[in-house]
Amino acid sequence: MAKILHPDGTHEIVHPKEGKRFSLTELQGYVGGLIELVPQKEDYDVVVNEEGLCQNMEYNQQGSALATGHHLVGNVIILEGEERLQ
């Protein structure tokens, strides 16, 4: 299970379509483009749109709060456990 944090403050739970991990295509679909992994010290991965700032995507307050020191925009995906990227 992963959580998508939307810029409007809402969130949704999503699951990989096949297996235990999300495909690249799935993650790109959730963020609306190329993905970028935001470095974390926690036990989860934060995935965003690599070009979100250039595309003037809306600020994501929830996502930014989880990624200390980062100004995140657009949809933010939180991956935990077996779904984390390797």
PDB file of C-alpha atoms in Angstrom:
ATOM      1  CA  MET A   1       0.000   0.000   0.000  1.00  0.00           C
ATOM      2  CA  ALA A   2       1.178   3.497  -0.816  1.00  0.00           C
ATOM      3  CA  LYS A   3      -0.307   6.874  -0.120  1.00  0.00           C
ATOM      4  CA  ILE A   4      -0.674   9.652  -2.670  1.00  0.00           C
ATOM      5  CA  LEU A   5      -0.731  13.103  -1.094  1.00  0.00           C
ATOM      6  CA  HIS A   6      -2.502  15.617  -3.321  1.00  0.00           C
ATOM      7  CA  PRO A   7      -1.720  19.353  -3.220  1.00  0.00           C
ATOM      8  CA  ASP A   8      -5.305  20.139  -2.134  1.00  0.00           C
ATOM      9  CA  GLY A   9      -4.706  18.295   1.150  1.00  0.00           C
ATOM     10  CA  THR A  10      -6.556  15.115   0.219  1.00  0.00           C
ATOM     11  CA  HIS A  11      -4.913  11.714  -0.034  1.00  0.00           C
ATOM     12  CA  GLU A  12      -5.649   8.283  -1.403  1.00  0.00           C
ATOM     13  CA  ILE A  13      -4.349   4.777  -0.829  1.00  0.00           C
ATOM     14  CA  VAL A  14      -3.125   2.843  -3.875  1.00  0.00           C
ATOM     15  CA  HIS A  15      -1.751  -0.644  -4.442  1.00  0.00           C
ATOM     16  CA  PRO A  16       0.553  -1.999  -7.170  1.00  0.00           C
ATOM     17  CA  LYS A  17      -1.415  -3.469 -10.058  1.00  0.00           C
ATOM     18  CA  GLU A  18       0.844  -6.516 -10.182  1.00  0.00           C
ATOM     19  CA  GLY A  19       3.136  -7.948  -7.549  1.00  0.00           C
ATOM     20  CA  LYS A  20       4.509  -6.158  -4.524  1.00  0.00           C
ATOM     21  CA  ARG A  21       6.108  -3.167  -6.239  1.00  0.00           C
ATOM     22  CA  PHE A  22       4.843  -0.351  -8.408  1.00  0.00           C
ATOM     23  CA  SER A  23       5.997  -0.243 -12.000  1.00  0.00           C
ATOM     24  CA  LEU A  24       7.735   2.834 -13.356  1.00  0.00           C
ATOM     25  CA  THR A  25       4.699   3.480 -15.559  1.00  0.00           C
ATOM     26  CA  GLU A  26       2.369   3.379 -12.545  1.00  0.00           C
ATOM     27  CA  LEU A  27       4.489   5.859 -10.568  1.00  0.00           C
ATOM     28  CA  GLN A  28       4.802   8.178 -13.565  1.00  0.00           C
ATOM     29  CA  GLY A  29       1.036   8.120 -13.969  1.00  0.00           C
ATOM     30  CA  TYR A  30       0.475   9.110 -10.347  1.00  0.00           C
ATOM     31  CA  VAL A  31       2.842  12.101 -10.508  1.00  0.00           C
ATOM     32  CA  GLY A  32       2.045  13.097 -14.089  1.00  0.00           C
ATOM     33  CA  GLY A  33       5.512  12.701 -15.602  1.00  0.00           C
ATOM     34  CA  LEU A  34       9.065  11.656 -14.871  1.00  0.00           C
ATOM     35  CA  ILE A  35       9.678  10.513 -11.313  1.00  0.00           C
ATOM     36  CA  GLU A  36      12.261  11.697  -8.816  1.00  0.00           C
ATOM     37  CA  LEU A  37      13.097  10.061  -5.500  1.00  0.00           C
ATOM     38  CA  VAL A  38      13.464  12.659  -2.736  1.00  0.00           C
ATOM     39  CA  PRO A  39      16.239  11.603  -0.318  1.00  0.00           C
ATOM     40  CA  GLN A  40      14.982  10.636   3.158  1.00  0.00           C
ATOM     41  CA  LYS A  41      16.403   9.347   6.414  1.00  0.00           C
ATOM     42  CA  GLU A  42      13.081   7.753   7.348  1.00  0.00           C
ATOM     43  CA  ASP A  43      11.654   4.295   6.622  1.00  0.00           C
ATOM     44  CA  TYR A  44       9.738   5.417   3.558  1.00  0.00           C
ATOM     45  CA  ASP A  45      10.437   6.739   0.065  1.00  0.00           C
ATOM     46  CA  VAL A  46       9.045   9.985  -1.298  1.00  0.00           C
ATOM     47  CA  VAL A  47       8.412  10.107  -5.048  1.00  0.00           C
ATOM     48  CA  VAL A  48       7.522  13.284  -6.961  1.00  0.00           C
ATOM     49  CA  ASN A  49       7.394  14.641 -10.502  1.00  0.00           C
ATOM     50  CA  GLU A  50      10.965  15.488 -11.487  1.00  0.00           C
ATOM     51  CA  GLU A  51       9.811  18.513 -13.499  1.00  0.00           C
ATOM     52  CA  GLY A  52       7.050  19.644 -11.143  1.00  0.00           C
ATOM     53  CA  LEU A  53       8.596  23.034 -10.385  1.00  0.00           C
ATOM     54  CA  CYS A  54       9.230  23.747 -14.083  1.00  0.00           C
ATOM     55  CA  GLN A  55       5.624  22.800 -14.825  1.00  0.00           C
ATOM     56  CA  ASN A  56       4.357  25.184 -12.122  1.00  0.00           C
ATOM     57  CA  MET A  57       2.595  22.411 -10.221  1.00  0.00           C
ATOM     58  CA  GLU A  58       0.802  23.408  -7.031  1.00  0.00           C
ATOM     59  CA  TYR A  59       2.702  23.406  -3.724  1.00  0.00           C
ATOM     60  CA  ASN A  60       2.131  20.264  -1.651  1.00  0.00           C
ATOM     61  CA  GLN A  61       2.191  21.182   2.027  1.00  0.00           C
ATOM     62  CA  GLN A  62       1.686  17.625   3.339  1.00  0.00           C
ATOM     63  CA  GLY A  63       4.453  16.232   1.174  1.00  0.00           C
ATOM     64  CA  SER A  64       6.854  19.040   2.025  1.00  0.00           C
ATOM     65  CA  ALA A  65       6.284  18.450   5.745  1.00  0.00           C
ATOM     66  CA  LEU A  66       7.358  14.804   5.321  1.00  0.00           C
ATOM     67  CA  ALA A  67      10.417  15.701   3.254  1.00  0.00           C
ATOM     68  CA  THR A  68      12.214  18.057   5.600  1.00  0.00           C
ATOM     69  CA  GLY A  69      14.011  20.831   3.757  1.00  0.00           C
ATOM     70  CA  HIS A  70      12.280  20.174   0.433  1.00  0.00           C
ATOM     71  CA  HIS A  71       9.649  22.308  -1.313  1.00  0.00           C
ATOM     72  CA  LEU A  72       7.512  19.663  -3.024  1.00  0.00           C
ATOM     73  CA  VAL A  73       4.872  20.290  -5.654  1.00  0.00           C
ATOM     74  CA  GLY A  74       2.234  18.172  -7.354  1.00  0.00           C
ATOM     75  CA  ASN A  75       1.263  14.706  -6.192  1.00  0.00           C
ATOM     76  CA  VAL A  76       3.628  13.145  -3.666  1.00  0.00           C
ATOM     77  CA  ILE A  77       3.779   9.358  -3.317  1.00  0.00           C
ATOM     78  CA  ILE A  78       4.827   7.765  -0.035  1.00  0.00           C
ATOM     79  CA  LEU A  79       6.145   4.203  -0.409  1.00  0.00           C
ATOM     80  CA  GLU A  80       6.683   2.019   2.638  1.00  0.00           C
ATOM     81  CA  GLY A  81       7.790  -1.536   3.360  1.00  0.00           C
ATOM     82  CA  GLU A  82       8.145  -3.905   0.426  1.00  0.00           C
ATOM     83  CA  GLU A  83       7.018  -1.239  -2.038  1.00  0.00           C
ATOM     84  CA  ARG A  84      10.053   0.962  -1.427  1.00  0.00           C
ATOM     85  CA  LEU A  85      12.328   1.584  -4.385  1.00  0.00           C
ATOM     86  CA  GLN A  86      15.648  -0.205  -4.403  1.00  0.00           C
TER      87      GLN A  86
END
